[in-house]
CSV table of C-alpha atoms in Angstrom, one decimal:
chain,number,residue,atom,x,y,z
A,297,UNK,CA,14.2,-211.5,36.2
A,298,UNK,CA,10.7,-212.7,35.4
A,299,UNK,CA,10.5,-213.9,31.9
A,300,UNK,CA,6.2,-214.3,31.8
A,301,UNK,CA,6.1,-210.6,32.2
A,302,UNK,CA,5.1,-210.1,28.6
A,303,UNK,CA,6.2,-207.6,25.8
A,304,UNK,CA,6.1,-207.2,22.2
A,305,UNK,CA,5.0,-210.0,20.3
A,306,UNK,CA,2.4,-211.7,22.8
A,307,UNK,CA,1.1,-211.8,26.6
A,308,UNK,CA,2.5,-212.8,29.8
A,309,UNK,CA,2.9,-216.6,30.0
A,310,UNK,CA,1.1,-218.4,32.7
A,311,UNK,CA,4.9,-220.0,34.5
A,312,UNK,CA,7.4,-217.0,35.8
A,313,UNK,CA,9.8,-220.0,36.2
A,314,UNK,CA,12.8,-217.7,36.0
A,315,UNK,CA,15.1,-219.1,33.2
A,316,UNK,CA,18.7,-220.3,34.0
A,317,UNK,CA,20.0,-221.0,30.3
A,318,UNK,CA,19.3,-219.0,27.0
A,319,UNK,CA,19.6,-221.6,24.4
A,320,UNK,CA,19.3,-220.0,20.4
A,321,UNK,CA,19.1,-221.3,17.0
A,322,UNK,CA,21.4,-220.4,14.4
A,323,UNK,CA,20.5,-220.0,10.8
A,324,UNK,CA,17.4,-217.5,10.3
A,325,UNK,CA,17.1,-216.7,13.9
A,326,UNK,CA,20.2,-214.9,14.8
A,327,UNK,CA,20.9,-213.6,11.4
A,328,UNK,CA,18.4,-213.0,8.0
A,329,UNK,CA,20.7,-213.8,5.2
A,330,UNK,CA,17.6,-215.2,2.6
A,331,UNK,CA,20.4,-215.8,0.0
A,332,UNK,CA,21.8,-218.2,2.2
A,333,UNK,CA,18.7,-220.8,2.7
A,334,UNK,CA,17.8,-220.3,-1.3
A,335,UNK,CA,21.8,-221.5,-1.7
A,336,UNK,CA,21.7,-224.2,0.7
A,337,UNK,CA,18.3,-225.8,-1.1
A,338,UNK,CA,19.8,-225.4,-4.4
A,339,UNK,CA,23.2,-227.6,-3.3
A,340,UNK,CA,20.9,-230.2,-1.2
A,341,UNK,CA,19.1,-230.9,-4.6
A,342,UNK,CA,22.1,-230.8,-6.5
A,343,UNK,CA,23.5,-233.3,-4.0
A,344,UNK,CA,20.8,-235.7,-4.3
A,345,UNK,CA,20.7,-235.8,-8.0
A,346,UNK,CA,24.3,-236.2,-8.6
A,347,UNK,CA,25.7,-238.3,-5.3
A,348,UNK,CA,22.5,-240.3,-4.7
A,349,UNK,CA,21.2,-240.5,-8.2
A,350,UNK,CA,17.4,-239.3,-7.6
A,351,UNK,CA,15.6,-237.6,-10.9
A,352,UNK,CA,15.4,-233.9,-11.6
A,353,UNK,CA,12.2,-234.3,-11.7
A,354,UNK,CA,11.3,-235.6,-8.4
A,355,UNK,CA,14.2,-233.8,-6.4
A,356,UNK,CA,12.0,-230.8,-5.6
A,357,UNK,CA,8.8,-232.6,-4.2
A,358,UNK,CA,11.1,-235.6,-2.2
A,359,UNK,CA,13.1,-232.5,-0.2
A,360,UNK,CA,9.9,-230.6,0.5
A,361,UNK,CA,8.5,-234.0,1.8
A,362,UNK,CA,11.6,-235.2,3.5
A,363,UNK,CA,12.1,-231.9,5.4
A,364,UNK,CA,8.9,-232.1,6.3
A,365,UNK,CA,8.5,-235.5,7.5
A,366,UNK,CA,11.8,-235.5,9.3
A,367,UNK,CA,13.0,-232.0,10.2
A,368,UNK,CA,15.9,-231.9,7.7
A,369,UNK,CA,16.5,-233.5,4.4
A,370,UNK,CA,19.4,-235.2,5.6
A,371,UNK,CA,17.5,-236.6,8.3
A,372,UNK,CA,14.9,-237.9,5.7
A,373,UNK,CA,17.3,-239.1,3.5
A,374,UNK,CA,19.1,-241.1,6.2
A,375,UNK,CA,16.0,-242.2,7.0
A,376,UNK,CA,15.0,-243.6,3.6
A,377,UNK,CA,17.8,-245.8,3.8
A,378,UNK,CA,20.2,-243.7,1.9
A,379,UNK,CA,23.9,-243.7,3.2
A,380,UNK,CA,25.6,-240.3,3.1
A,381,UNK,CA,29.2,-239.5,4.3
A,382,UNK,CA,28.5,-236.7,6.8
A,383,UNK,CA,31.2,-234.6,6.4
A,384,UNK,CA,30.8,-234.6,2.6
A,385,UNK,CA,27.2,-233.6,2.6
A,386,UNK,CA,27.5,-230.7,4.9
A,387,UNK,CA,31.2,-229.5,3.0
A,388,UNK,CA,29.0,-229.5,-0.6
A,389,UNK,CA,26.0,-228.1,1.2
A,390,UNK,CA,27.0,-225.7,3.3
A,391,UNK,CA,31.0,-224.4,3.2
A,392,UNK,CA,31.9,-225.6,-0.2
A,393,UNK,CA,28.7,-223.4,-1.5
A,394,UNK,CA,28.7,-220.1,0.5
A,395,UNK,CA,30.7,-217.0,0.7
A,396,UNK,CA,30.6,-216.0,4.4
A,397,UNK,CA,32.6,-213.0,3.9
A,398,UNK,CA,29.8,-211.7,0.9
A,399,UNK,CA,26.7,-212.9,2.5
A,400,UNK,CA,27.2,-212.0,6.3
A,401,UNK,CA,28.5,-208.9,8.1
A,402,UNK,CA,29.8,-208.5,11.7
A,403,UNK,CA,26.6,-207.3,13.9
A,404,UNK,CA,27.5,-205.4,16.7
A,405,UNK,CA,23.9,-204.1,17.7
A,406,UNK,CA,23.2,-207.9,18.5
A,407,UNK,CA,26.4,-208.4,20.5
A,408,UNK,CA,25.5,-205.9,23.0
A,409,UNK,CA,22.6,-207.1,23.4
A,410,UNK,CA,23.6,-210.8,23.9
A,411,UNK,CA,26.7,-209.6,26.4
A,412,UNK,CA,24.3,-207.7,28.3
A,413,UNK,CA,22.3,-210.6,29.0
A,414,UNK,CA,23.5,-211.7,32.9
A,415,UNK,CA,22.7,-216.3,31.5
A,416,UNK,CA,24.6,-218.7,30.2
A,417,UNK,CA,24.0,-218.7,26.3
A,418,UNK,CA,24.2,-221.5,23.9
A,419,UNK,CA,23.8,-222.7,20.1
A,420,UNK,CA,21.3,-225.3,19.7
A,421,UNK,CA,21.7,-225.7,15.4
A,422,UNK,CA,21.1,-228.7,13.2
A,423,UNK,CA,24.0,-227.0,11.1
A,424,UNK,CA,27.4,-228.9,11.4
A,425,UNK,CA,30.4,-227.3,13.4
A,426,UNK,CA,32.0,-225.3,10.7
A,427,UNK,CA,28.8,-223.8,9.4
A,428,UNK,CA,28.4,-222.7,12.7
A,429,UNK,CA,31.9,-221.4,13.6
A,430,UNK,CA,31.9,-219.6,10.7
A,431,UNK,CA,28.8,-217.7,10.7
A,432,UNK,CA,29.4,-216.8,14.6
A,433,UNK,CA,33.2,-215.8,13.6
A,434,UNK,CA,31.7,-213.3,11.0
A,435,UNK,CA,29.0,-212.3,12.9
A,436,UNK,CA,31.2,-211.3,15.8
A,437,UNK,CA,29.1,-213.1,17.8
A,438,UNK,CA,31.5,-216.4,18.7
A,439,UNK,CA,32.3,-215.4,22.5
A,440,UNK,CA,28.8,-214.5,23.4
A,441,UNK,CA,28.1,-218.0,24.0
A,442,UNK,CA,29.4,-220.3,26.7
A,443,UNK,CA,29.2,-223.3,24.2
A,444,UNK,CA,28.1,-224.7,21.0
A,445,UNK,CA,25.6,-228.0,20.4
A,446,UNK,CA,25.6,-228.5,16.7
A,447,UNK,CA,25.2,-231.7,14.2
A,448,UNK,CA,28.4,-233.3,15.3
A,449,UNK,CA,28.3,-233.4,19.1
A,450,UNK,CA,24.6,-234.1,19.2
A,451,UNK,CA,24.8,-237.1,17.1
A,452,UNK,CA,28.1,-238.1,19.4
A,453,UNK,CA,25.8,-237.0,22.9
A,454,UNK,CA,23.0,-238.7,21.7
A,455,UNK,CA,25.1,-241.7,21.1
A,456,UNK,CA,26.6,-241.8,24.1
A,457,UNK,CA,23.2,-241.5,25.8
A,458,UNK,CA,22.1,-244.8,24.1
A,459,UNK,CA,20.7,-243.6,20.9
A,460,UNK,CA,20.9,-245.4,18.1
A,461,UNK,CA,22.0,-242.9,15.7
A,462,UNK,CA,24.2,-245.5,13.4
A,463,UNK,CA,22.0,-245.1,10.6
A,464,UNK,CA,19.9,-241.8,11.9
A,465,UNK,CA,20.0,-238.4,12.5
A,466,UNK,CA,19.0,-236.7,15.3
A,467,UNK,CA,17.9,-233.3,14.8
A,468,UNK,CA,15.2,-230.6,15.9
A,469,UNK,CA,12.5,-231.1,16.3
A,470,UNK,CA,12.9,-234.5,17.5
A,471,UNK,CA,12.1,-233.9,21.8
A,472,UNK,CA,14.9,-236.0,22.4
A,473,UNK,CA,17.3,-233.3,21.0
A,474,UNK,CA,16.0,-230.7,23.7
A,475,UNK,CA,16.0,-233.2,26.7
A,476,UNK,CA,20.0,-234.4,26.1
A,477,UNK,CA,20.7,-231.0,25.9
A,478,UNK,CA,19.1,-229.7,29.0
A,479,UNK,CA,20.4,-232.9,30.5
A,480,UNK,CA,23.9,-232.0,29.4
A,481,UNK,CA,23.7,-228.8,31.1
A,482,UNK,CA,22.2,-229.6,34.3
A,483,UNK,CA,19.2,-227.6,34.0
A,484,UNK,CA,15.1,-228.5,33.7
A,485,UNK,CA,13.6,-227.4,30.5
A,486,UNK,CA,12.1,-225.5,32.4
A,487,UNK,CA,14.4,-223.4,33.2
A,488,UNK,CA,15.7,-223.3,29.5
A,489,UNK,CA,14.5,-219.8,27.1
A,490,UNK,CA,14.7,-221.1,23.6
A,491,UNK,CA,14.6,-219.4,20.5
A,492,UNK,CA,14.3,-220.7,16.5
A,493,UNK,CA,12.6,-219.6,13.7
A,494,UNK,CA,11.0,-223.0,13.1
A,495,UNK,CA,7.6,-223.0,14.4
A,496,UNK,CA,7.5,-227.0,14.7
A,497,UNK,CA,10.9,-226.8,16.5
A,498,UNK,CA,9.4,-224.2,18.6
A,499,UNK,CA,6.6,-226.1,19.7
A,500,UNK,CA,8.4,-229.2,20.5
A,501,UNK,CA,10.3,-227.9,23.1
A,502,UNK,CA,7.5,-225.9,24.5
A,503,UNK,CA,5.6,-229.4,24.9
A,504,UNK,CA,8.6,-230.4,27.1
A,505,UNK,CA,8.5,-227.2,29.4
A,506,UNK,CA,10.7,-224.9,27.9
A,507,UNK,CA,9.5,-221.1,27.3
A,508,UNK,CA,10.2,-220.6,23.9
A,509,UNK,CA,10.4,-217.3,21.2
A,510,UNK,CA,9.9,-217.5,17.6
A,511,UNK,CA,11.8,-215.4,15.8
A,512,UNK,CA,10.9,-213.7,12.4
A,513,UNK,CA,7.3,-213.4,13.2
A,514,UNK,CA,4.8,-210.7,14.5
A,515,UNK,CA,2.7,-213.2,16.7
A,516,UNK,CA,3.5,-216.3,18.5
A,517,UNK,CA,2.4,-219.5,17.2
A,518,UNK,CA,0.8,-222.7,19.0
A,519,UNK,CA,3.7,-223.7,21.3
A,520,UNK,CA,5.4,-220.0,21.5
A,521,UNK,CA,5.5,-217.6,24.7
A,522,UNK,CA,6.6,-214.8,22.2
A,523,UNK,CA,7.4,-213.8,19.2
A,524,UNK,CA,10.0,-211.6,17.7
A,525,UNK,CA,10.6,-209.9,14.3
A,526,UNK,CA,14.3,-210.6,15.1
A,527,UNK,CA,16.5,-211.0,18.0
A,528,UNK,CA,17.4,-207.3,17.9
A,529,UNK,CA,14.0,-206.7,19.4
A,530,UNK,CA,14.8,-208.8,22.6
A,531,UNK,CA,15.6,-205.7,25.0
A,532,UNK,CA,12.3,-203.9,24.0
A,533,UNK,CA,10.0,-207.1,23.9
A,534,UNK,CA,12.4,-209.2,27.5
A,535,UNK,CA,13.3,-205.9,29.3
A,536,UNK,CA,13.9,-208.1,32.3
A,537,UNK,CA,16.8,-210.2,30.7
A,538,UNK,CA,19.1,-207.3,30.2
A,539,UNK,CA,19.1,-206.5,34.0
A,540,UNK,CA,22.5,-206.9,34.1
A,541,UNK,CA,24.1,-204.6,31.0
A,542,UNK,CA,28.4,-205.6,30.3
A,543,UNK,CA,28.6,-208.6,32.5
A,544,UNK,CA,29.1,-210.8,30.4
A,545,UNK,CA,31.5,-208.5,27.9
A,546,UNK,CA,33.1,-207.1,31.1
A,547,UNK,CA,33.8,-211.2,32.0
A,548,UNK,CA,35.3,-211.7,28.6
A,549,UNK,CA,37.2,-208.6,29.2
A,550,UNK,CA,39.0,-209.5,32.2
A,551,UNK,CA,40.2,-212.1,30.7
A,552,UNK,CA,38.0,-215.5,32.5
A,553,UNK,CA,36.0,-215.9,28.7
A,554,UNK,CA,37.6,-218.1,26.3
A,555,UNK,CA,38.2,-218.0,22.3
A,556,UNK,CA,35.9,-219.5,20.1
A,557,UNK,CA,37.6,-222.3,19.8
A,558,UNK,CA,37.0,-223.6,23.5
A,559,UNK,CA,33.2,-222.6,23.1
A,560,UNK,CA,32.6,-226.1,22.2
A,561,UNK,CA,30.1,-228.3,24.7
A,562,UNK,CA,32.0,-231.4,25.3
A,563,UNK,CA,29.6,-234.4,25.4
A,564,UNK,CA,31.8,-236.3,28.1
A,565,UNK,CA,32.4,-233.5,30.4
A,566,UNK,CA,29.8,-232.5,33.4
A,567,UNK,CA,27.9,-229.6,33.9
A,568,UNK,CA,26.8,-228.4,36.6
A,569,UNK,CA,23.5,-226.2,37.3
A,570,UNK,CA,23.8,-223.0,35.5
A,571,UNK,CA,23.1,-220.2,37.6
A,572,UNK,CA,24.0,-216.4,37.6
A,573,UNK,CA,27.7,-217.7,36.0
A,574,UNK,CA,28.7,-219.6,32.6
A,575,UNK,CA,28.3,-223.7,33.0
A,576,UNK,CA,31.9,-224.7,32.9
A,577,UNK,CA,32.1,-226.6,29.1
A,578,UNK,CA,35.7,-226.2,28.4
A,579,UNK,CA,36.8,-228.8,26.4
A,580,UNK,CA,38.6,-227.3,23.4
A,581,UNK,CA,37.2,-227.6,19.3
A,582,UNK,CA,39.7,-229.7,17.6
């Protein structure tokens, strides 16, 4: 399995470092829902003038800047010196605002592709842990990954790791994100095939090593090995990840996979090199 050997979307990369974890973004790069980001930046505005008190006139500009300045709003407005209850900002933003029954169906096209892909596969979102549940539940997507990073357990990894994140966010495309991760699960980032439509979060962790795929584009940007229109042209553009078709859905099958609610990566649990097999993270959601 040689991932420089080029396809759709751009040329062979110069490292054939063969790649030991898959690790994928959530919103826009797994799904195209546009109704959903137009939703989400109507409630962080709406948030911002009614909890933190900031102008209707100067609520469009300020989250333009602060996303990007700091890779999210939140981020910028935590930043800025604003305090925000977490849990409250992501329930107004994200589930108290969207329909994931309406806006997302089941895809079962990109299931087989992901279960026919013989790595360990994880979520790398700045979304918090509902958000994500949810949109993997109705996707029918939530046991093709062996665990789930998202805004709670990176802020709880990153503290544990001696970050101060007691009045900050961490978030892509902040390199420390991809290094605790890859930490976490025992791999170089080298060894890590990393997918967002974000071209900044993109070329982040390509500057740490990682071979990286931006999805939703025709051509790859500074920072990107490939590009992809969407992750249902993986098998055409990366023949040479699907070299193993049904292991992975013939695993769940038998029985060894686990629900969605164990496909949670517990910060304080090891991880050994990922290999051929799923990194044992098997601490259950609660």
């Amino acid at each position: 399995m040689t991932v420089g050997s080029g396809g759709a979307g751009g040329g062979p990369t110069k490292d054939a470092t063969q790649p030991k974890v898959l690790l994928v973004d959530l919103d826009d790069t797994l799904y195209r829902c546009p109704k959903i980001p137009a939703i989400v930046k109507q409630r962080i505005q709406e948030y911002m003038v009614q909890k933190l008190g900031i102008s209707e006139d100067e609520v469009a500009a300020k989250t333009l800047n602060l996303y990007l300045s700091h890779g999210t709003t939140l981020c910028g407005l935590v930043a800025s010196g604003y305090r925000i209850d977490f849990d409250a900002w992501h329930e107004f933003v994200h589930q108290g605002a969207l329909d994931y029954d309406t806006l997302l169906q089941p895809d079962p096209s990109l299931r087989d592709i992901l279960c026919s892909i013989d790595l360990p596969k994880y979520i790398l979102t700045n979304a918090n842990k509902v958000h994500t549940e949810r949109c993997l539940a109705r996707l029918g997507l939530s046991d093709c990954f062996q665990g789930l990073f998202y805004f709670e357990n990176v802020m709880e990894l990153a503290a544990q790791r001696g970050i101060d994140v007691s009045h900050a966010v961490l978030c892509k495309p902040d390199p420390r994100i991809y290094s605790l991760v890859a930490e976490q699960l025992g791999v170089r980032l080298s060894e890590v095939l990393f997918f967002d439509d974000s071209a900044r979060n993109v070329a982040a962790a390509h500057g740490l090593g990682a071979k990286t795929v931006l999805v939703g584009a025709e051509k790859p940007c500074p920072g990107a090995d490939l590009a992809l229109p969407t992750m249902h042209a993986l098998p055409a553009a990366m023949p040479q990840l699907l070299d193993q078709p049904g292991l992975v859905h013939e695993h769940h099958a038998r029985g060894h996979g686990r629900g969605a609610d164990a496909l949670v990566v517990g910060v304080g649990a090891g991880a050994g090199p990922s290999g051929s097999s799923a990194i044992a993270v098997s601490v259950p959601a609660s």
